[in-house]
XYZ file of C-alpha atoms in Angstrom:
612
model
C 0.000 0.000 0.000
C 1.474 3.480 -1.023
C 2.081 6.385 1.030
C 0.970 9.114 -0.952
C 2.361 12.031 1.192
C 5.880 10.377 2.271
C 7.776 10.033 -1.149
C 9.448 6.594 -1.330
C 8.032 3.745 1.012
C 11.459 2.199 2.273
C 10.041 1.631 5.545
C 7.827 -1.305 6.794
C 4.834 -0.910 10.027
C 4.275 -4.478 11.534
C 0.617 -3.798 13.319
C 0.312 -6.419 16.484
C -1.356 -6.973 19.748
C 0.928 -9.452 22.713
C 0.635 -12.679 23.956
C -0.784 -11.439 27.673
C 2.433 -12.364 30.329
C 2.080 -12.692 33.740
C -0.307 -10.046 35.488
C 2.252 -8.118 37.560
C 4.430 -7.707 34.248
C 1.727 -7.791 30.864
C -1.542 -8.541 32.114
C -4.116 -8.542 29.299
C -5.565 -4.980 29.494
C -1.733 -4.174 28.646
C -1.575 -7.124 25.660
C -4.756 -6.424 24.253
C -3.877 -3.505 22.485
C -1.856 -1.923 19.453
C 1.422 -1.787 19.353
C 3.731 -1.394 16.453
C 7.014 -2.252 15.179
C 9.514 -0.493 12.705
C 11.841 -1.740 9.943
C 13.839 -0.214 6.798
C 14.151 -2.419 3.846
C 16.605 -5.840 4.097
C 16.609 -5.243 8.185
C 14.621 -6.726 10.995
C 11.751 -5.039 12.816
C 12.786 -2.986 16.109
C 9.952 -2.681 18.168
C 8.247 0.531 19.144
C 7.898 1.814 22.541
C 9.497 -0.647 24.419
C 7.295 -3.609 22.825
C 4.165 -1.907 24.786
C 1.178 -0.755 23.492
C 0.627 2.474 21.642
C -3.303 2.630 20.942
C -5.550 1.722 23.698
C -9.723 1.350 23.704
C -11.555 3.816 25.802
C -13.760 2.477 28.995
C -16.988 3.062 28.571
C -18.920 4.834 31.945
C -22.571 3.151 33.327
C -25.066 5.246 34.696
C -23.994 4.986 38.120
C -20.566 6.766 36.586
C -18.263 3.695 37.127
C -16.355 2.795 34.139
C -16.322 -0.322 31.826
C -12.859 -1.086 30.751
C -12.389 -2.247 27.269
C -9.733 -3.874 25.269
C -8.818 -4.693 21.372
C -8.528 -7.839 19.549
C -7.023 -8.014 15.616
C -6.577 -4.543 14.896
C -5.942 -3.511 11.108
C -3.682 -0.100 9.738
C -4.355 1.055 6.708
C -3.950 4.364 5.039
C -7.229 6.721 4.311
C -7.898 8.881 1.388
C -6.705 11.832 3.164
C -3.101 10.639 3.723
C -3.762 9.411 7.458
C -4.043 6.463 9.168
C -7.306 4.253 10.006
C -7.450 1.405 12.568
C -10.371 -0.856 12.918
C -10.214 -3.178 15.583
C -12.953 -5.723 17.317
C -13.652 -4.208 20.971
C -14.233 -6.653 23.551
C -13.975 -6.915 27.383
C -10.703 -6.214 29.479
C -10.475 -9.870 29.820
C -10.786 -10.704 25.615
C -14.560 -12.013 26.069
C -16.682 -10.391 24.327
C -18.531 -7.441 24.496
C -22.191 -7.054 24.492
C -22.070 -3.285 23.264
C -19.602 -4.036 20.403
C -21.715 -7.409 19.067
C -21.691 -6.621 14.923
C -19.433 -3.511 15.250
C -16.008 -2.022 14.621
C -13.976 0.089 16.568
C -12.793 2.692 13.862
C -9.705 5.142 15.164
C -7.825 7.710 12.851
C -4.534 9.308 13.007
C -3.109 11.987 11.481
C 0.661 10.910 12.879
C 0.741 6.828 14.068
C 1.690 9.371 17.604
C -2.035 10.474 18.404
C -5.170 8.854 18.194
C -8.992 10.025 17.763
C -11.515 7.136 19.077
C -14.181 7.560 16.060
C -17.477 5.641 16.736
C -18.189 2.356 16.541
C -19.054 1.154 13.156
C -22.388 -1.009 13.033
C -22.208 -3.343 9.931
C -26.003 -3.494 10.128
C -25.632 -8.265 11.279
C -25.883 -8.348 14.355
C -23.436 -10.924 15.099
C -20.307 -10.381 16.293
C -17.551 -9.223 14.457
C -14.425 -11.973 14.782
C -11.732 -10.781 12.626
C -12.225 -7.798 9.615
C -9.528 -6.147 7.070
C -9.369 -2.855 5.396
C -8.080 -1.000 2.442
C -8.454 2.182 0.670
C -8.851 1.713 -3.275
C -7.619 4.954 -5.250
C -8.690 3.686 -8.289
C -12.349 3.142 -7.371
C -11.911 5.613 -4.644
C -13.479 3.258 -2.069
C -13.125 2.067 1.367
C -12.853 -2.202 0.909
C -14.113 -3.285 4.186
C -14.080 -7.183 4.371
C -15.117 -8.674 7.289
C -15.455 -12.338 9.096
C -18.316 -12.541 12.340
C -18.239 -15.358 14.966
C -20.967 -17.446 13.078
C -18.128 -17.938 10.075
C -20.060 -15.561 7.654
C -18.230 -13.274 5.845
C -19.103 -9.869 4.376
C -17.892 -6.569 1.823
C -18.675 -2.746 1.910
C -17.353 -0.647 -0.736
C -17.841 2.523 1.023
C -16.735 6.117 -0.043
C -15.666 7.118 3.607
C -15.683 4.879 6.839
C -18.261 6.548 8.914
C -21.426 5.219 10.574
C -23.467 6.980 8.023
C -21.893 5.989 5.119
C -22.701 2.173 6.806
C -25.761 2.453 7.452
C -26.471 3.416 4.002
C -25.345 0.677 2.541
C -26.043 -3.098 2.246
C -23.445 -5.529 2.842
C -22.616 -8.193 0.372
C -22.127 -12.005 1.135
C -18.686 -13.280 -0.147
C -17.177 -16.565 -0.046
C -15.307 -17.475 3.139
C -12.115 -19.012 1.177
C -10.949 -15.259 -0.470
C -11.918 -12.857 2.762
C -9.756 -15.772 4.498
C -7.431 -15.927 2.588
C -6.870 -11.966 2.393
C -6.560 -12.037 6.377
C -4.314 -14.684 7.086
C -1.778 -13.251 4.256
C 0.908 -11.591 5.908
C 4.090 -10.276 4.245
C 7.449 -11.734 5.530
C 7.947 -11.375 9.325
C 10.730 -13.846 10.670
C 11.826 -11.717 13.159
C 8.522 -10.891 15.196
C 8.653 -9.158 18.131
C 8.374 -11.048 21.603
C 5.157 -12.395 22.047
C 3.578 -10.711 18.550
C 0.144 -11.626 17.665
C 0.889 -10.398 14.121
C -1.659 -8.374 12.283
C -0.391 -6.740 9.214
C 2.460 -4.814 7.693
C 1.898 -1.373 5.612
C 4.581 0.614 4.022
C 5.798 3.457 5.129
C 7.677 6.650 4.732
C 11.504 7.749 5.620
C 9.362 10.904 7.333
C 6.896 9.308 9.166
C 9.380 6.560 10.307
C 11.386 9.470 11.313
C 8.985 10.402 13.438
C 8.046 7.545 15.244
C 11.634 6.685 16.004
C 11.841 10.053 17.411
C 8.781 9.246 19.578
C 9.024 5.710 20.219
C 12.496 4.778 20.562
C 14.566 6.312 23.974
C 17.367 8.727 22.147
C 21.043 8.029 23.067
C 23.471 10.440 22.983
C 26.016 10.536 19.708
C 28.484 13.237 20.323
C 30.161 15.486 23.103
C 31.246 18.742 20.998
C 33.442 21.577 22.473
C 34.936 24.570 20.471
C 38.282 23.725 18.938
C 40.081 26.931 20.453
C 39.179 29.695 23.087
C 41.285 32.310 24.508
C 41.279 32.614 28.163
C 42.328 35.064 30.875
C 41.824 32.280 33.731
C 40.197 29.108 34.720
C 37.399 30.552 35.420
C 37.325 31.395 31.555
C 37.846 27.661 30.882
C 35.093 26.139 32.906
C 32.598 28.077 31.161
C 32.907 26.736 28.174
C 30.337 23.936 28.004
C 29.772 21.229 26.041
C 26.937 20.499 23.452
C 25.946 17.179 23.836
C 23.880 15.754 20.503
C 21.465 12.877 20.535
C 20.088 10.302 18.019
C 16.877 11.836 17.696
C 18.563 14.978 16.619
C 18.421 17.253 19.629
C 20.858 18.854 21.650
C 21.695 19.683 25.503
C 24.461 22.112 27.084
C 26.043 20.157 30.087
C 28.524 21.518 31.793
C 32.073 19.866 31.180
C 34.705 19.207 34.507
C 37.643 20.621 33.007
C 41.402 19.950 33.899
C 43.483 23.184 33.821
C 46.574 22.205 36.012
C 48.618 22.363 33.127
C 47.818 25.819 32.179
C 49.757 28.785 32.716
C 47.635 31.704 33.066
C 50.703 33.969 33.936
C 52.700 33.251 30.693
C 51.129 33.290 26.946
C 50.706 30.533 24.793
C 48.252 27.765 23.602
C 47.681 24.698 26.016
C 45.903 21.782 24.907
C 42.834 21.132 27.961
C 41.036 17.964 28.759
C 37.814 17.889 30.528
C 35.158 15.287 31.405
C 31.504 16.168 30.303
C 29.534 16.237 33.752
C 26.754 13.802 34.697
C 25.399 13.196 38.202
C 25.205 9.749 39.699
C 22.056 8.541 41.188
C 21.752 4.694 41.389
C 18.455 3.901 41.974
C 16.897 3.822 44.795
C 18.286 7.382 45.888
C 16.154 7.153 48.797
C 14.204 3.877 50.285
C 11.343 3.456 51.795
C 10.097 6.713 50.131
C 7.511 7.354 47.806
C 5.474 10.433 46.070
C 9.023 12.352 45.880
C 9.310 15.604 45.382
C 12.509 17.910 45.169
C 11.829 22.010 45.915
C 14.134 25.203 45.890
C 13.908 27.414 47.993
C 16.098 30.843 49.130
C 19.327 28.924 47.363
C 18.625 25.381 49.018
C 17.210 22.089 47.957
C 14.589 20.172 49.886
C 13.420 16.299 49.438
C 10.302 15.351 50.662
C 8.449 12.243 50.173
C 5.640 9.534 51.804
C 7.433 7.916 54.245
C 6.488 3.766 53.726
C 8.968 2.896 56.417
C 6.753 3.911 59.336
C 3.897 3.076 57.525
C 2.943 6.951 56.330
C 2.604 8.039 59.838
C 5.274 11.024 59.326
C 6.868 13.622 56.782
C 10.603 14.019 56.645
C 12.385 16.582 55.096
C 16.329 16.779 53.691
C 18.464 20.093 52.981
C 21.349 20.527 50.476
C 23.250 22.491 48.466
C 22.878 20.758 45.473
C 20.852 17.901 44.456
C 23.079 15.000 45.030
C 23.990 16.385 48.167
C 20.437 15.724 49.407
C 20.972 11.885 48.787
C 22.602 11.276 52.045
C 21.784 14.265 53.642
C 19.963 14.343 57.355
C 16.398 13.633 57.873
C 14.370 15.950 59.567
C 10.445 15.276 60.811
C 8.715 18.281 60.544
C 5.284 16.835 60.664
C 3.519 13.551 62.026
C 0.309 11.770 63.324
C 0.201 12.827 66.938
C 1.258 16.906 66.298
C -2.666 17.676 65.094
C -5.978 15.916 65.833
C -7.075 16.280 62.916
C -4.070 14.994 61.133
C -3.706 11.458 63.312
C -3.506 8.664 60.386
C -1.553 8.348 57.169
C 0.652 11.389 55.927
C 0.378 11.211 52.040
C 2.356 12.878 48.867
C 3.900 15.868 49.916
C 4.858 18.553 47.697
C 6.732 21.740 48.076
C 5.136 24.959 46.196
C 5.936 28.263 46.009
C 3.467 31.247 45.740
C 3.477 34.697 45.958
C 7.059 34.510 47.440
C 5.977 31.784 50.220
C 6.647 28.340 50.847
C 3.796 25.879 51.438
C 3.697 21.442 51.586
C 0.752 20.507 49.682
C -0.423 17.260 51.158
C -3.275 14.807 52.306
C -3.753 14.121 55.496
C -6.614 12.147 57.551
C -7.547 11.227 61.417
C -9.311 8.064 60.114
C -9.044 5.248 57.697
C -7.577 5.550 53.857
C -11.172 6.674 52.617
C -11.419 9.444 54.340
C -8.030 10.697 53.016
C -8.185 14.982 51.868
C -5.793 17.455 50.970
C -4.226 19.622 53.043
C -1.713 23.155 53.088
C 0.901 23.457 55.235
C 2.349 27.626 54.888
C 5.939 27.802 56.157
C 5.873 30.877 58.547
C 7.212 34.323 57.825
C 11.347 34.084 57.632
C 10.802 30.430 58.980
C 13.436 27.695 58.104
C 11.458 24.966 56.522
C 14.189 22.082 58.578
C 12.412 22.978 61.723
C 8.651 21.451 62.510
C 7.737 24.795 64.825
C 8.562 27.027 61.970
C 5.171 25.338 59.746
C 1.715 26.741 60.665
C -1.153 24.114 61.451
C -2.276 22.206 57.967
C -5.635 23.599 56.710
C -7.680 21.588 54.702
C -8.660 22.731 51.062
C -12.145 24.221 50.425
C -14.301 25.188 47.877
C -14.951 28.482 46.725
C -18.197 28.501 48.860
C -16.329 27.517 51.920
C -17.580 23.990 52.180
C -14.752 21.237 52.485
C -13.432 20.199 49.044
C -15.589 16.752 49.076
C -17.646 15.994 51.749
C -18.366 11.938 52.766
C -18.729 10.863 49.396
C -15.221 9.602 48.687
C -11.134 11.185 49.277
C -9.156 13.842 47.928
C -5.191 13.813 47.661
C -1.984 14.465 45.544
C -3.085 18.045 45.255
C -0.213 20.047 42.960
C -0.122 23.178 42.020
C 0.983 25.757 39.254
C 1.123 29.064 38.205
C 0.463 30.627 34.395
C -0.150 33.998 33.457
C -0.581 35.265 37.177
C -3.221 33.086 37.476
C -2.707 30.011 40.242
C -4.247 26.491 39.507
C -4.622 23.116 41.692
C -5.138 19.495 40.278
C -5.750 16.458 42.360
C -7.262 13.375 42.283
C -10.586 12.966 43.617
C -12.429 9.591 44.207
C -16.004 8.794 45.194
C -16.237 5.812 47.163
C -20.211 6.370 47.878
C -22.382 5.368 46.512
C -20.436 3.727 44.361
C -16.957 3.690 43.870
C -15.737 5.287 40.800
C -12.084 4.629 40.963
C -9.928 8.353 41.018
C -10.087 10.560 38.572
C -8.322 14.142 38.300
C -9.759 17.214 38.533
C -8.895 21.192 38.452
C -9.907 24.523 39.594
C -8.505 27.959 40.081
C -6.680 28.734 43.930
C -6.459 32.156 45.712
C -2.899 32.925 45.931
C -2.861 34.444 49.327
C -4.770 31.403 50.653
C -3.808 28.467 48.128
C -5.957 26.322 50.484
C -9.394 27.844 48.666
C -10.277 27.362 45.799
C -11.652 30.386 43.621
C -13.359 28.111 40.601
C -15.531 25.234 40.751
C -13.923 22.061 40.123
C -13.100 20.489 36.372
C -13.177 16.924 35.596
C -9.448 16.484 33.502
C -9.151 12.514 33.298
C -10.613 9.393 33.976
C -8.653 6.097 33.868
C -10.472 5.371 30.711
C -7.256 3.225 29.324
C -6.086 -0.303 30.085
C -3.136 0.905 31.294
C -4.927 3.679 33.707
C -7.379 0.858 35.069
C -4.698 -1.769 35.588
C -5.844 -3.945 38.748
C -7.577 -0.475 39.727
C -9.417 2.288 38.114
C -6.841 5.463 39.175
C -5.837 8.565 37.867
C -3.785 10.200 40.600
C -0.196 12.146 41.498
C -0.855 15.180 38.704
C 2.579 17.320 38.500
C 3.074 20.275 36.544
C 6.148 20.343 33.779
C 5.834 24.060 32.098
C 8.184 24.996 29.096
C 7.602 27.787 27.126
C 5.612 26.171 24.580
C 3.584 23.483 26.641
C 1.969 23.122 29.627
C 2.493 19.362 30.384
C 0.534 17.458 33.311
C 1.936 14.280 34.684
C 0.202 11.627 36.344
C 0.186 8.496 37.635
C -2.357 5.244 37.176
C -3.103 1.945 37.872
C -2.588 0.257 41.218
C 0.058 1.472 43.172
C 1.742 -2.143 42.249
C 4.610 -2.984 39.794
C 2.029 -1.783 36.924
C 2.130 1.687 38.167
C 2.562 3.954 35.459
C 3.018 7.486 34.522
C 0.641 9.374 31.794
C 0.495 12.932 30.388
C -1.767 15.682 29.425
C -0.805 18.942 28.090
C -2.146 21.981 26.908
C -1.387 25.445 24.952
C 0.258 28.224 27.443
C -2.828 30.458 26.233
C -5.578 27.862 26.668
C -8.344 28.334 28.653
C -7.235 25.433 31.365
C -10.432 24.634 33.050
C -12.156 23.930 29.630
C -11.021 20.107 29.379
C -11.118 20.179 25.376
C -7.570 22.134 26.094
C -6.194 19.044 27.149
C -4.833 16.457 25.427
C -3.977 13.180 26.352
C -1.846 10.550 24.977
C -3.197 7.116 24.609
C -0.074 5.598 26.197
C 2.101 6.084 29.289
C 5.474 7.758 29.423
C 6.885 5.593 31.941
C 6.523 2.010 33.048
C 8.127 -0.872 34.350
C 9.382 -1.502 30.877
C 11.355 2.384 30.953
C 14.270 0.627 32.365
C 15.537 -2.876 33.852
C 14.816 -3.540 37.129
C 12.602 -0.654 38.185
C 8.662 -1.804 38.263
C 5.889 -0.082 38.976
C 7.430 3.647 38.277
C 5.448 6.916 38.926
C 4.103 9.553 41.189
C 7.048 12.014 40.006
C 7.220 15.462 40.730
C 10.389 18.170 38.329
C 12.791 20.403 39.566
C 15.440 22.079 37.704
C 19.017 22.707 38.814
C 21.472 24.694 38.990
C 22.612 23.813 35.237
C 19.516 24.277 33.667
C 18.789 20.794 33.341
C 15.193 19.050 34.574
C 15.240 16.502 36.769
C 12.133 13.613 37.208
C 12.211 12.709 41.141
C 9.586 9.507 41.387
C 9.403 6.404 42.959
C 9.591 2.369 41.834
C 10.383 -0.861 43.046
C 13.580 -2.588 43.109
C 12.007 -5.846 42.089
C 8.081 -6.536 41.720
C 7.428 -6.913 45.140
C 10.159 -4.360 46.033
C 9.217 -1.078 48.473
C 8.347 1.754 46.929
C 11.363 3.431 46.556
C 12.814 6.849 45.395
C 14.916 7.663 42.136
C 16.028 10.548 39.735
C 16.042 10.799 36.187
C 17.212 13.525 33.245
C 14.243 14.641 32.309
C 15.024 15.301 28.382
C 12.933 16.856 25.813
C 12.019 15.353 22.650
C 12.591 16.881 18.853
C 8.733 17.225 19.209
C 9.718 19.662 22.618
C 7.468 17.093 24.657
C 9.103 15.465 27.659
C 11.105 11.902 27.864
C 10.581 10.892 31.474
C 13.024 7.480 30.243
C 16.320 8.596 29.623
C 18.902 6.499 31.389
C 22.468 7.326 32.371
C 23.831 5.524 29.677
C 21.589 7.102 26.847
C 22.239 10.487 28.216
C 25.841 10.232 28.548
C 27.674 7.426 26.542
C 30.803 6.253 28.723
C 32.759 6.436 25.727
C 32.078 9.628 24.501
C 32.650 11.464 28.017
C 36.283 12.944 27.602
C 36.822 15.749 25.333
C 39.607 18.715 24.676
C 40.047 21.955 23.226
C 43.002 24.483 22.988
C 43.309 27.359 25.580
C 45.045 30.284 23.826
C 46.115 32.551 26.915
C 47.464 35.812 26.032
């Protein structure tokens, strides 16, 4: 199939769903789903996003508000008239039975990219039996949609439609075809020897060097390439020298300045000449865990100092530690100070939860949740560090309020929990998002929500409320329907919104929405989300059930992702630190490892000193 907006086709797409694993690692709302696989002509396929799926169903929500999660089984790419991509897939249950809603329908999606998705409408093909397997291709010459499809009763069926819409559908009649060509036409498959691990192989278009570009941009983890310093500079001292920084390049075909540790014992400052200099291109160590025990991190600045906060597992989230440093690896085995625990408040006397450090209006404040009783009747809480108070002692923090409405009520009453409040600030305009679940009637799971805060009393809200996200994906509703841990990562092109979902198990996982700068940010059509997470057990070896990160940016410039994983699947929940690095698309990379960012081999580099 040609690719009528990508010049030559020199690149192959392998469309497949998984073999489900065992639960704690692939469990079948993570299998049964789309994921996709790369190749260039004569090679083997590498697969995309860490073998993991890319394009997810949506849940479906009852009456009472709960939602229905869904899965895909056999989905089909194909091109479209337009130039983008279709997918039509059979929806079924979470588990692969089958669903009641879907019986004689298709799940069309388009994309514009293979990065983002649109959920179209279910397709009714006007049987009533349900749809077992169906293939789909766009004929230029007749300039028709071929729809062929097979249903559980071993019937199989044509459209020749001018568009793929429900409409178009409905108006038409389908035509009876003989089982042994529709067959046939499904079970081909071009050459795939090399499959990816546990493939259930679909089909393979033909793609594009610029839209292979861009998925290996998106999908693949970029490593860095080359370390480049100026060839000559003429300096007065060494403070000169250790200015000069060095550009490091990356395989996706962005750059970083890092700072370079250079050697300058050699150099003569007090007599002229030109000095060759060697330097080593800077990279902070942080073996993971940083911190044990700790969960919900978060990393703050404040008056020249870093502070690390985080849940406290080890005495069962009955108290809030806090750590002071310098710099940011200092705070790795820097002293612990409490500042706040179960028996200071009455109102505070069981489980301390996800702290975070914000600062507004030129004061410090510990966003947290906070509860006398039992885990469902968890709510967030602000914590104001008093006027020229030092945030390492407990007596310099006012009493914890909890958050209200704008009507002065409590922010939810005995329905359900809030917690994981964050907050952010854009065009002198202060915003909170949280996660909020209702337990009563009927619990809902967590979703995320935001509103508009008073910046001289961040504990009030000024806006009603804003549903944001559901855990509408398999990923979000792994063992447990949560959205939860929302952190805000603001460039100056994007507002990006972090979260985490799932159970707070070794499928923990991070998602993202984002939104324009000048959006209007309690609308929810701002906000975009991407049908896959960002992190995951399968970012990097070793660490399951990653998430709950919070950003902070040092003293180089550079961002870094301060979360929390496991050390093995039944590890604690444990603290860690990542580059955060930004993608040729500007959006963030919450999976770069220290050997991506920095290749060992490529560390040292040298330039001439000319001193005069």
């Amino acid at each position: 199939m040609e690719n009528r907006n990508n010049g030559k086709n020199n690149y192959e797409l392998l469309c497949y769903t998984r073999q489900p694993g065992e639960d704690s690692i692939y469990s079948e709302k993570l299998a049964y789903s789309m994921h996709l696989a790369l190749r260039r002509e004569g090679e083997g396929f590498v697969p995309l996003n860490h073998n993991a799926g890319i394009l997810y169903a949506k849940a479906t929500q009852r009456e009472d508000g709960t939602l229905h999660a869904k899965s895909l089984k056999n989905p089909w790419l194909f091109q479209m008239a337009d130039g983008a991509f279709g997918i039509l897939a059979v929806r079924m249950e979470a588990d692969g039975s089958e669903d009641e809603e879907s019986r004689g329908k298709l799940l069309l999606f388009t994309s514009k990219d293979l990065v983002r998705y649109h959920e179209e409408e279910l397709l009714d093909l006007n049987t009533g039996v349900y749809v077992e397997d169906a293939v789909c291709r766009y004929d230029a010459d007749k300039g028709c949609y071929c729809l062929r499809w097979k249903d559980a009763q071993g019937g199989c069926f044509a459209y020749n439609l001018p568009e793929l819409s429900g409409e178009a559908v409905k108006a038409a009649q389908p035509e009876r075809l003989e089982a042994g060509a529709v067959l046939a036409e499904m079970a081909v498959l071009p050459d795939c020897e090399e499959a990816p691990e546990g493939a259930r192989l679909r089909n393979i278009i033909s793609i594009g060097e610029e839209t292979a570009e861009r998925l290996r941009c998106k999908f693949l983890v970029p490593v860095n390439v080359a370390n480049e310093v100026p060839e000559r500079i003429c300096a007065a001292s060494p403070e000169d020298v250790k200015k000069v920084r060095a550009n490091a390049k990356y395989s996706d075909g962005t750059c970083v300045e890092k700072r370079v540790d250079w050697y300058t014992g050699e150099v003569d400052f007090a007599h002229p000449g030109t000095y060759r200099v060697t330097g080593r291109v800077h990279q902070n160590h942080y073996e993971f865990p940083v911190a044990w025990h700790r969960a919900d991190p978060c990393i703050g600045k404040w008056k020249g100092k870093y502070y690390f906060i985080a849940t406290n597992d080890y005495d069962n989230n009955h108290s809030l530690y806090i750590r002071e440093a310098d710099t940011i690896p200092e705070l790795v085995t820097a002293q612990e100070i409490c500042i706040l625990n179960t028996s200071m408040y009455p109102h505070l006397g069981n489980l301390l939860w996800a702290p975070e450090f914000h600062i507004i209006r030129d004061k410090l404040y510990i966003f947290h949740a906070g509860t006398p009783q039992e885990f469902e009747k968890e709510q967030c809480h602000v914590m104001a560090l008093k006027e020229n108070g030092n945030p390492m002692k407990a007596s310099d923090w006012e009493m914890p309020v909890r958050v209200v409405k704008k009507d002065g009520s409590y922010l939810y009453g005995e329905q359900g929990i809030t917690l994981d409040m964050t907050e952010f600030e854009i065009s002198g305009r202060v915003y909170a998002a949280w996660s909020q679940r209702q337990f009563h009637p009927v619990d809902q799971g967590a979703w995320l929500y935001i509103a508009e805060l008073d910046p001289e009393e961040p504990w009030k809200l000024i806006s009603d409320p804003v549903l944001l996200s559901m855990p509408e994906y398999g990923w979000a509703n792994n063992h447990t329907f949560v959205d939860e841990g929302p952190f805000a990562l603001i460039t100056d092109k994007k507002i990006f919104l972090t979260f985490s979902s799932a159970a707070v198990d070794s499928t923990y996982v991070v998602g993202l929405l984002s939104a324009d700068p000048d959006a209007d940010l309690l609308n929810p059509e701002s906000w975009v989300k991407e049908n896959y997470p960002l992190m995951s057990s399968r970012s990097k070896e070793g660490e399951y059930g990653t998430g709950h990160n919070s950003y902070v940016t040092d003293e180089d410039g550079l961002v870094w992702n301060a979360y929390h994983g496991k050390p093995g699947v039944d590890g604690p929940r444990s603290s860690g630190l990542r580059r955060v690095h930004f993608g040729a698309d500007g959006y963030p990379i919450l999976e770069m490892t220290e050997e991506k960012d920095l290749a060992p081999e490529l560390t040292e580099v040298s330039m001439e000193v000319v001193v005069k």
